[in-house]
Coordinates of C-alpha atoms in Angstrom, one line a residue:
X1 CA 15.6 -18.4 14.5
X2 CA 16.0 -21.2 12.7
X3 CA 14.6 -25.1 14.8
X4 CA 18.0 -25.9 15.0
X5 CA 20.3 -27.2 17.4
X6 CA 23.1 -24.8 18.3
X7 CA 26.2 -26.8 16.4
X8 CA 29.3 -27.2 18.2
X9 CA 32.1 -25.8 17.5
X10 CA 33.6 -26.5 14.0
X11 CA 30.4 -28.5 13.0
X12 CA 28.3 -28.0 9.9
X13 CA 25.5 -29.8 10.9
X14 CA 22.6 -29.2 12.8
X15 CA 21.6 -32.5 14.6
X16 CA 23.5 -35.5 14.8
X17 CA 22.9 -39.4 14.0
X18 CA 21.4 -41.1 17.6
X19 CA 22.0 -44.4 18.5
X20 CA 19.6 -47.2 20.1
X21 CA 19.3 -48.3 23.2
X22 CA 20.4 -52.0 24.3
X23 CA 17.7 -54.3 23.3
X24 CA 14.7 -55.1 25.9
X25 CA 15.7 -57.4 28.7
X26 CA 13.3 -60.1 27.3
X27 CA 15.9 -61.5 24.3
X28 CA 17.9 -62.2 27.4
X29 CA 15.5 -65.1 28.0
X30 CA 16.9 -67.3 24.5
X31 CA 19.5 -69.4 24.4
X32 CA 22.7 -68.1 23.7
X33 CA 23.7 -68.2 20.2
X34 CA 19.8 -68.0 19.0
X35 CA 20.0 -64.4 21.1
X36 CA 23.7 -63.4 20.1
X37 CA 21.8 -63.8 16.3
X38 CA 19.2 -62.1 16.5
X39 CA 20.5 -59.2 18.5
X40 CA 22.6 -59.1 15.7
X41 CA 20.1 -58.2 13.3
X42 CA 18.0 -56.6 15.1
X43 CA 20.9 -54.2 16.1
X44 CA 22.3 -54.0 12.0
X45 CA 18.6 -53.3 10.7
X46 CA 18.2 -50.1 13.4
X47 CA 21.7 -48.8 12.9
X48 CA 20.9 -49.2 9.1
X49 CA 17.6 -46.8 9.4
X50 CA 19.0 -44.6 11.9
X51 CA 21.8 -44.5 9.4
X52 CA 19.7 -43.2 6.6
X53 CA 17.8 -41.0 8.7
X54 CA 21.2 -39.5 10.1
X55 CA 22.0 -38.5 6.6
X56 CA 18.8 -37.4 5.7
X57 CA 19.0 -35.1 8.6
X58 CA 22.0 -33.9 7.7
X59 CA 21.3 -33.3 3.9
X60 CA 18.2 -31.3 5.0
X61 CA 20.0 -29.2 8.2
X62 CA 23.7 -28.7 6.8
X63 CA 24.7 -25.2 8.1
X64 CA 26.7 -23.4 5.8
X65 CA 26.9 -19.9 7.3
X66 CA 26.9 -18.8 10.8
X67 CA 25.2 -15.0 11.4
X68 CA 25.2 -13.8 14.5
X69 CA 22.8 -16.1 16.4
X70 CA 21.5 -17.3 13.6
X71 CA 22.1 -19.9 10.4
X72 CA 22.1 -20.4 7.0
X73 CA 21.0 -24.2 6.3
X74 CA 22.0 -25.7 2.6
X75 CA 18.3 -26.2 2.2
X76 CA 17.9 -22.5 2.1
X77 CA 20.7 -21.9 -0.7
X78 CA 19.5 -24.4 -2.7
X79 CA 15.7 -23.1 -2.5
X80 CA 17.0 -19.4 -3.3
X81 CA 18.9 -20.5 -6.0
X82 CA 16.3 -22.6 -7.8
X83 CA 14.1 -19.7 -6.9
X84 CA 16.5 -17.5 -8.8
X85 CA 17.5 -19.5 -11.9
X86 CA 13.3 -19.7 -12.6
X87 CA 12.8 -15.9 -12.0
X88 CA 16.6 -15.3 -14.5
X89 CA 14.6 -17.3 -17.1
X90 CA 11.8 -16.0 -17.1
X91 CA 13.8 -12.8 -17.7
X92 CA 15.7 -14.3 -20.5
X93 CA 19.0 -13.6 -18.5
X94 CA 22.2 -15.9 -19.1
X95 CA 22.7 -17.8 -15.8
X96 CA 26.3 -17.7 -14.4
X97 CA 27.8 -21.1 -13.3
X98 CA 26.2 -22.7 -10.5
X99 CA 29.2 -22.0 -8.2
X100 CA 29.4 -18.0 -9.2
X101 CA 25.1 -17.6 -8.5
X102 CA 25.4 -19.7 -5.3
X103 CA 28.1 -17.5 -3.5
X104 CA 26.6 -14.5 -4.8
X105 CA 23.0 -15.6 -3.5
X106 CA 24.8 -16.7 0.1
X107 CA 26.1 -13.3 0.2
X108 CA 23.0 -11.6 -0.6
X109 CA 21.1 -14.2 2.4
X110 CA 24.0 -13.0 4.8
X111 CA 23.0 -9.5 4.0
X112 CA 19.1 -9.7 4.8
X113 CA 19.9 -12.1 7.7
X114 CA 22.2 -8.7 9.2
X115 CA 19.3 -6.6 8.0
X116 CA 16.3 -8.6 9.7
X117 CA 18.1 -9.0 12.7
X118 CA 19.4 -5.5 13.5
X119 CA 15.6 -4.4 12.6
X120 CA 13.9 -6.8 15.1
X121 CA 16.3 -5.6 17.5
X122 CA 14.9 -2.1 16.8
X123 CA 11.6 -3.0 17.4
X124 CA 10.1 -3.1 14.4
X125 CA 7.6 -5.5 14.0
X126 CA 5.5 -6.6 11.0
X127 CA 2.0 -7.4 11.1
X128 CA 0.0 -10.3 9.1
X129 CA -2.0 -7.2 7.7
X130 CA 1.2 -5.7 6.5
X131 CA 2.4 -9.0 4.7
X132 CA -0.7 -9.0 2.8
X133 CA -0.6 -5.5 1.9
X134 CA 2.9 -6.1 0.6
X135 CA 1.7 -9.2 -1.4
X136 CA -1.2 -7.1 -2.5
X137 CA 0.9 -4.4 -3.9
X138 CA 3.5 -7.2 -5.6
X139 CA 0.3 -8.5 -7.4
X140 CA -0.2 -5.0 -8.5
X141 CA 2.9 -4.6 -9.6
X142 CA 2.7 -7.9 -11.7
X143 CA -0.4 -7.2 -13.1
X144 CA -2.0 -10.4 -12.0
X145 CA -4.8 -10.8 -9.2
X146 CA -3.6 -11.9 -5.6
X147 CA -5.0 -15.2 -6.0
X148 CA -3.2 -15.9 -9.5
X149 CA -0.1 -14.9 -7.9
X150 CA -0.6 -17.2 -5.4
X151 CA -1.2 -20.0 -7.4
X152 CA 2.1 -19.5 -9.8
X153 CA 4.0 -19.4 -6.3
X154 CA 2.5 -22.9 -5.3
X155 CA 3.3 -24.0 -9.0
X156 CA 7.2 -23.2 -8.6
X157 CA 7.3 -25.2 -5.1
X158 CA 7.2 -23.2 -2.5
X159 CA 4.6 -23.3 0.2
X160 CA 2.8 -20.1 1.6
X161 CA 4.5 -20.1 4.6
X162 CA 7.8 -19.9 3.4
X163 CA 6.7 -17.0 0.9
X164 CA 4.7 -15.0 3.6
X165 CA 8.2 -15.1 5.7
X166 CA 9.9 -13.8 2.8
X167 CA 7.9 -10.9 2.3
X168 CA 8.2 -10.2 6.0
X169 CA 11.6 -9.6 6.0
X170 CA 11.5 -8.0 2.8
X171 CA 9.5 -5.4 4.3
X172 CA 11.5 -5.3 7.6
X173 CA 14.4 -4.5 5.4
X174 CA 12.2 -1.7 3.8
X175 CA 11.6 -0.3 7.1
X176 CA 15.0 -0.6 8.3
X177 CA 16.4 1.4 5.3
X178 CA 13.7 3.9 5.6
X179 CA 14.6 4.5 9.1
X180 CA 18.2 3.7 9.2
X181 CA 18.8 5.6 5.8
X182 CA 16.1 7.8 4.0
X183 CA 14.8 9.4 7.3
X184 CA 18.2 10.8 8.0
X185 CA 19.1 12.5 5.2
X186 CA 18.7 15.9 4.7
X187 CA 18.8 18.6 2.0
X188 CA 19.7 22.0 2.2
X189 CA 18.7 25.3 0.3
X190 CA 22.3 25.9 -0.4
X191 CA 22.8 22.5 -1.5
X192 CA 20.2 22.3 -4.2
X193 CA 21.4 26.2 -5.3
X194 CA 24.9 24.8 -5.9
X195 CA 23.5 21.8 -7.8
X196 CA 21.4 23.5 -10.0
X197 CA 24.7 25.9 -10.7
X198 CA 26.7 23.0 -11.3
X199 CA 24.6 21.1 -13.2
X200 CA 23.8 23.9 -15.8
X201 CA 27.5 23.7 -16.7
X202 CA 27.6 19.6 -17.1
X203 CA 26.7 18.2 -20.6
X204 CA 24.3 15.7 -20.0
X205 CA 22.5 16.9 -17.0
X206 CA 19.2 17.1 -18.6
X207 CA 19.0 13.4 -19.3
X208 CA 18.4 10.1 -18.1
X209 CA 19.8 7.1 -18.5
X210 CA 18.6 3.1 -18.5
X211 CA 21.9 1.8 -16.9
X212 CA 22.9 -1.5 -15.5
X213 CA 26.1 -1.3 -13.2
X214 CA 28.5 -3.4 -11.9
X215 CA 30.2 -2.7 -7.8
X216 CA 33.3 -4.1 -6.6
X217 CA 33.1 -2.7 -2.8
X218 CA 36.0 -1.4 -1.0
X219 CA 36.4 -3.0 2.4
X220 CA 36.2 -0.3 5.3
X221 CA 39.4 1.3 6.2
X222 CA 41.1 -0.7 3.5
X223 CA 44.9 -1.0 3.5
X224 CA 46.4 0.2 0.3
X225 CA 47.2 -3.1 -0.6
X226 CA 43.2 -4.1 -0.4
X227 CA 42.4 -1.3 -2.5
X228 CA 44.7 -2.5 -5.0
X229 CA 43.6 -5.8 -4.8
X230 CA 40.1 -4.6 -5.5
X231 CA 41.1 -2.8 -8.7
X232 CA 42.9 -6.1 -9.5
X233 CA 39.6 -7.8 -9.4
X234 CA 37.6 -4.8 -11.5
X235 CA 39.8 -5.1 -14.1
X236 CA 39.8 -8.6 -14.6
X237 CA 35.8 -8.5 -14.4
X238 CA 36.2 -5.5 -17.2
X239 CA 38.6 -8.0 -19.1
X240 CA 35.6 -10.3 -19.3
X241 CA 33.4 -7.7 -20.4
X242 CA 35.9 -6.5 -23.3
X243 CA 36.1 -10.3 -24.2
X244 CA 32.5 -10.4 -25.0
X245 CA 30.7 -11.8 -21.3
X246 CA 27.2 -10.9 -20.9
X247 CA 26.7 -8.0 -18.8
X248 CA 23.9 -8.9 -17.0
X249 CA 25.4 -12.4 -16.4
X250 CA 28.4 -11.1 -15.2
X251 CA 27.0 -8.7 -12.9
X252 CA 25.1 -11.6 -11.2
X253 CA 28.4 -13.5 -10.8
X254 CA 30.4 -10.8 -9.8
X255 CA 28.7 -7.6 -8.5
X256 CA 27.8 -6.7 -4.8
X257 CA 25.4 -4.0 -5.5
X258 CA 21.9 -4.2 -4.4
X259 CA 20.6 -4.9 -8.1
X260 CA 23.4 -7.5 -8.8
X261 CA 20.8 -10.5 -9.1
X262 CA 18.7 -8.1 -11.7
X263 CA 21.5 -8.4 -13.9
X264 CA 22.4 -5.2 -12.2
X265 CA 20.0 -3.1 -14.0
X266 CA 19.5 0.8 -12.1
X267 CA 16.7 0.9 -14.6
X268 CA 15.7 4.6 -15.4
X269 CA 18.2 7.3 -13.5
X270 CA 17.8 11.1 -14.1
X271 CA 21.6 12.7 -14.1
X272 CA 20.8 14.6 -10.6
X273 CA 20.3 11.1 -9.3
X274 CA 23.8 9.8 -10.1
X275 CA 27.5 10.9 -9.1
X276 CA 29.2 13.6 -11.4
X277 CA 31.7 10.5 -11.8
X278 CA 29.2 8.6 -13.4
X279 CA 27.6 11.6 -15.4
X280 CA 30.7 12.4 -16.9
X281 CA 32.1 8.7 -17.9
X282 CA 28.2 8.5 -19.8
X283 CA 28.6 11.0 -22.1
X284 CA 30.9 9.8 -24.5
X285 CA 29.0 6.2 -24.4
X286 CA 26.6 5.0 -27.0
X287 CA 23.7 2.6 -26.2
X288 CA 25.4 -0.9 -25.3
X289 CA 28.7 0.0 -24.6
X290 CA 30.1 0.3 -21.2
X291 CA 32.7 2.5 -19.3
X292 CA 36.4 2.3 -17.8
X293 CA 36.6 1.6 -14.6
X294 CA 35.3 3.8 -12.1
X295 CA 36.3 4.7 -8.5
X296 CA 34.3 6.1 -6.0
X297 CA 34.7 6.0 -1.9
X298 CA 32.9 3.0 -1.9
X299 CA 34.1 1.0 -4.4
X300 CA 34.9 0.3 -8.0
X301 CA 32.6 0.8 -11.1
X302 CA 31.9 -0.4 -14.3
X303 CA 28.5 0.6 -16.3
X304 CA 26.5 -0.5 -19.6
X305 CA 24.5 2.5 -20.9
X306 CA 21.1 0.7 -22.6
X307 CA 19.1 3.6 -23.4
X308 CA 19.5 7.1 -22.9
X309 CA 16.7 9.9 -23.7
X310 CA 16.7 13.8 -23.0
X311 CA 14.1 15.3 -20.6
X312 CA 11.1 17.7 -21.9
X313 CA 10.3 20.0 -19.6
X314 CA 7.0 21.3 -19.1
X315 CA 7.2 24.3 -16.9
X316 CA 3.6 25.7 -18.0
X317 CA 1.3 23.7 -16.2
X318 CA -2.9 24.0 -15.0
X319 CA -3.1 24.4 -11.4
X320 CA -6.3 23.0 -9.5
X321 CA -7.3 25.0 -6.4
X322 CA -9.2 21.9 -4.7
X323 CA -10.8 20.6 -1.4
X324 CA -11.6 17.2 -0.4
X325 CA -13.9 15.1 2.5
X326 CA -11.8 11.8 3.6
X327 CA -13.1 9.1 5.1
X328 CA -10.8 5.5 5.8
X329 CA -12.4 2.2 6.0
X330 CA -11.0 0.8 9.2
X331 CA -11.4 -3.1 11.4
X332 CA -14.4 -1.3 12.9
X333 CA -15.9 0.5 9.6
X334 CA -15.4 -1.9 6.7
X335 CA -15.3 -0.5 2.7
X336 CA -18.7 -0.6 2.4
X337 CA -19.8 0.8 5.9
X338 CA -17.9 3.4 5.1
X339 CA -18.9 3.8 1.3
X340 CA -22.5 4.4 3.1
X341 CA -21.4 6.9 5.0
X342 CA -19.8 8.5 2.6
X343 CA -22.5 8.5 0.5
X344 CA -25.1 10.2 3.1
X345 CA -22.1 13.4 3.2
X346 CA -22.4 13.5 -0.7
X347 CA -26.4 13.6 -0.7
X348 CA -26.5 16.4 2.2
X349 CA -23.6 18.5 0.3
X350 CA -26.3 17.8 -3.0
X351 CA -29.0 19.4 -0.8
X352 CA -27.2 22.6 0.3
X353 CA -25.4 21.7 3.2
X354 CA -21.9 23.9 3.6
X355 CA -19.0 21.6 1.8
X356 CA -16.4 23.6 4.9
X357 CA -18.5 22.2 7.6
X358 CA -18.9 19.0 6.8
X359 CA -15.5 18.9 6.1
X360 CA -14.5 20.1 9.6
X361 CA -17.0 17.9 11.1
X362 CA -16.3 14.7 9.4
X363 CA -13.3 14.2 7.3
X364 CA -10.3 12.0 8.4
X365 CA -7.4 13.6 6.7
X366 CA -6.9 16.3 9.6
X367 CA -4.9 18.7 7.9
X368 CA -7.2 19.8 5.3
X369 CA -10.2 19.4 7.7
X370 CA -8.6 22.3 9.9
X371 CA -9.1 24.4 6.9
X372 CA -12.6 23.1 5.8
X373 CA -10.9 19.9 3.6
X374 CA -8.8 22.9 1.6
X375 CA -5.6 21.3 -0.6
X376 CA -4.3 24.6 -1.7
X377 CA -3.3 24.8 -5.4
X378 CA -2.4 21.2 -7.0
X379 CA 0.0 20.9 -10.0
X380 CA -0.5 17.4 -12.5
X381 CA 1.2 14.3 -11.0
X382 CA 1.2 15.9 -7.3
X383 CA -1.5 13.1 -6.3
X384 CA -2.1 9.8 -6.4
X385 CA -3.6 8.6 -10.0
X386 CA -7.9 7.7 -8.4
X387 CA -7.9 11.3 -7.1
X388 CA -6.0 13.1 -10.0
X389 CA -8.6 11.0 -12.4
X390 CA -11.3 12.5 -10.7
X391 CA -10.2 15.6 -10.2
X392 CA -9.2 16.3 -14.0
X393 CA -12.5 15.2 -15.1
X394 CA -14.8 18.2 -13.1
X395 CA -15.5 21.3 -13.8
X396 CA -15.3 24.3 -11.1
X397 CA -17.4 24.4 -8.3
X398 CA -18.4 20.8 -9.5
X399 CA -18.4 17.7 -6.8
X400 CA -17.3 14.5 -7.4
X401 CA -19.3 11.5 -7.0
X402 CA -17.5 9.3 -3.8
X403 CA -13.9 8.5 -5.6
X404 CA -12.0 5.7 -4.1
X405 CA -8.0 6.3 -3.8
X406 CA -5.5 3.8 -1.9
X407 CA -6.3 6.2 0.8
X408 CA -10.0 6.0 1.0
X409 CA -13.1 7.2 0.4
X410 CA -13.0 11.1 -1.0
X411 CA -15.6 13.5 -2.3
X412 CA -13.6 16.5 -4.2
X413 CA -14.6 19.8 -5.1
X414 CA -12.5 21.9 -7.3
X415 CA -12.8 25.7 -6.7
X416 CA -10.9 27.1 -9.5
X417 CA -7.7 26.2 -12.1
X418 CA -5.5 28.8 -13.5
X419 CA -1.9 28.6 -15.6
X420 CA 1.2 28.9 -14.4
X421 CA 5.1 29.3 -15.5
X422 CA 6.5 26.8 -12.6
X423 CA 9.7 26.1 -14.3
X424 CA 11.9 27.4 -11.4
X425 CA 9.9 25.9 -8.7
X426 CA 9.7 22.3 -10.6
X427 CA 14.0 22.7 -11.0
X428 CA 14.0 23.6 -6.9
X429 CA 11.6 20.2 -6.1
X430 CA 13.3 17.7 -8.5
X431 CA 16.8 19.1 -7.5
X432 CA 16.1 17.9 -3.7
X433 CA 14.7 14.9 -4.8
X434 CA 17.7 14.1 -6.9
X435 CA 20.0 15.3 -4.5
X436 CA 18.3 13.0 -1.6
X437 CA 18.3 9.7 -4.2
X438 CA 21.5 10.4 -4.6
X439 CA 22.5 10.8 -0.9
X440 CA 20.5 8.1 0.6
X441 CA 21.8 5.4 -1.9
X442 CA 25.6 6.8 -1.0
X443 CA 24.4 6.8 2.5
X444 CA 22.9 3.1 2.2
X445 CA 25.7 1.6 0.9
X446 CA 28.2 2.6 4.0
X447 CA 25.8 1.7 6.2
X448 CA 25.5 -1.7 4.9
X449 CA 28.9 -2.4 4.4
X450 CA 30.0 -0.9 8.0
X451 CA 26.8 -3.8 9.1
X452 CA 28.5 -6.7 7.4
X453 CA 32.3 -5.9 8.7
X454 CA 30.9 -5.7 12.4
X455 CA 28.9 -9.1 11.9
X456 CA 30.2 -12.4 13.0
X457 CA 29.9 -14.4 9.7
X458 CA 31.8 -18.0 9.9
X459 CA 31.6 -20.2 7.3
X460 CA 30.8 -23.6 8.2
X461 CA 31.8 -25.3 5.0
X462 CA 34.7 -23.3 3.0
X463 CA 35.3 -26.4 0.2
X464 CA 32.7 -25.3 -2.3
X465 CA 32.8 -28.7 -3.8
X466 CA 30.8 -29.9 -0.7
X467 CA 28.1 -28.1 -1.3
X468 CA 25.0 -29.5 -2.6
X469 CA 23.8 -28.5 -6.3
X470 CA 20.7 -30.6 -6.3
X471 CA 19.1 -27.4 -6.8
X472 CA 20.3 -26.5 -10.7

């Protein structure tokens, strides 16, 4: 919650301008007209400072948006959208007018206020260890050290604080989706035997596509006249398009998808992972053209096809029959404690000692342990990239040397590797995993839309002239 005053109703600001109190009883003491002057003053220099503080005040607290129980201060827009226009930039991406990016950007803030609220009334709680995990991993991402990231984040204005809280609720998000969305869908046998049936008869369904996409939602339960309202607003966004807009640009000003500040850009999408609506309307498109308009139950459609590239599929593959002794550095056992210990299990296997045992005895991952650290037969890309390293690189019967993964410390023996035609059981796995992509991002976006209609959002300030675009 915001340190702000609850406004009254019909206000937009979050404090007002205080007055001062009648002058100390000692200027009663002077003569008349000599005290009548220099109360005078007095009284016009104070009310000039209170003045300027009263509008400093309100520059700094103007409430734009009210969510719930919460607010959405001017300062905030204007920190996203300098925030933004930096990071669109960098990306070489046209920026929209200032007006277009700002209501976009307030609806995106309305959306993760919704999100972070409904998630702390869940109970989910982020830690400080989590935050730096998350910031960790966004280093990764970036290829840059943590403390180089850091210090780009400084350069651009804003303090530690403020991005730490960012991250947090970026991460609450995560976990509300996961639990909210992903965790609740389900895929069944019959449902990836029809898909590979129907999907064998599309053209197409053995590629993948580098789209970007543009959304015009569908209100919930929408009247026939919003729906056609809706389509009104698609095809004049299409007109744009046809007229020779930027499609990234556009989508920034216009779209309410998820990606709509990336330009809208899905990135890389196998077919199984998109609508037989959007499958079809691709196949005819050449890279940098877009489609028609689109309609789906949630909305309408337009998408740019950038790249697309046809799927090789390996189905012979090496298997690795493998077992493995975990140990996790914890707030107890630090990296190297536990890179010591280890250590002493490596030199003891060395010298004879029964790798099933120690296995049972010691390691932390406790469902292999049960079975003497056993991972059953592993095909290429089934684990994460330290372990997979290590394990292509020995021979059978060979141990690795302590190998550290994301998940620890491991010491890996593989048993024995053999060839095998997995073609059909590859289909089955990367049918459910399409078929849940799919699912969870149809599943996502009622869920979020069904959120924001049963939000109370009031707009504090609807004269978009008033707001402040200091931040361009």
């Amino acid at each position: 919650m915001h340190d702000l005053a609850q406004p009254s109703p019909g206000s937009c600001y979050a404090r007002r301008p205080f007055y001062p109190k009648p002058l100390p009883a000692m200027l009663r003491s002077l003569r008349t007209p000599v005290r009548h002057s220099l109360f005078l003053a007095t009284f016009l220099l104070i009310s000039n400072i209170f003045a300027s503080l009263a509008v400093a005040i309100e520059d700094v607290d103007r409430i734009l948006t009210i969510v719930n129980d919460d607010v959405i201060t001017q300062t905030e827009l204007n920190a996203r959208l300098r925030q933004t226009k930096k990071q669109l930039q960098s990306q070489k991406i046209k920026i929209p007018a200032d007006k277009l990016l700002r209501e976009q950007l307030l609806e995106r803030l309305i959306l993760d206020r919704i999100q972070t609220q409904i998630a702390q009334s869940r109970g989910i709680r982020i830690s400080e260890s989590d935050i730096d995990k998350q910031i960790n991993l966004i280093a990764e991402r970036n290829k840059v050290a943590r403390e180089s990231l850091l210090n780009e984040i400084k350069k651009d204005g804003i303090d530690l604080l403020s991005y730490r809280n960012r991250v947090r609720d970026m991460v609450l998000i995560q976990q509300l989706t996961e639990r909210m969305v992903n965790r609740r869908v389900r895929v069944s046998e019959s449902e990836v035997d029809f898909f590979l049936e129907s999907r064998s008869k599309l053209l197409g369904a053995n590629d993948s596509y580098d789209l970007s996409h543009i959304m015009v939602p569908i209100p919930e339960e929408a009247s026939a006249d919003n729906i056609s309202k809706t389509r009104q607003l698609a095809e004049k966004i299409l007109a744009i398009l046809v007229e020779g807009a930027d499609f990234e640009a556009t989508a920034i000003a216009y779209s309410k998808s998820k990606e709509a500040l990336e330009g809208g850009n899905l990135g890389w999408r196998s077919a199984g992972q998109l609508p037989d609506l959007f499958v079809r309307a691709l196949e005819n498109l050449e890279a940098g053209q877009f489609s028609g308009i689109l309609q789906s139950a949630n909305g309408f459609h337009i998408l740019k096809l950038n790249e697309r590239r046809s799927s090789k599929k390996h189905k012979n593959v090496t298997q690795t029959l493998a077992r493995h002794i975990l140990m996790r550095p914890t707030a107890i056992q630090d990296n190297n404690a536990t890179r010591r210990k280890i250590t002493e299990l490596y030199e003891r296997l060395l010298s004879g000692d029964d790798f099933a045992a120690i296995a049972k005895a010691h390691s932390e991952d406790a469902v292999s342990a049960a079975d003497g650290g056993n991972l059953g037969w592993i095909n290429p890309g089934q684990t994460v990239a330290a372990f997979e390293k290590a394990l292509d690189a020995l021979k059978p019967k060979e141990l690795s040397k302590p190998t550290k993964s994301r998940f620890g410390w491991h010491i890996i023996q593989v048993l024995e590797r053999r060839q095998k035609d997995i073609g059909q059981e590859l289909d089955r796995t990367e049918a459910r995993k399409q078929i849940h992509s799919r699912k969870a991002e149809e599943r996502y976006q009622q869920w979020i839309r069904q959120m924001r209609d049963e939000a109370y959002v009031r707009h504090m300030i609807t004269d978009d002239s008033t707001l402040d675009t200091s931040a361009g």
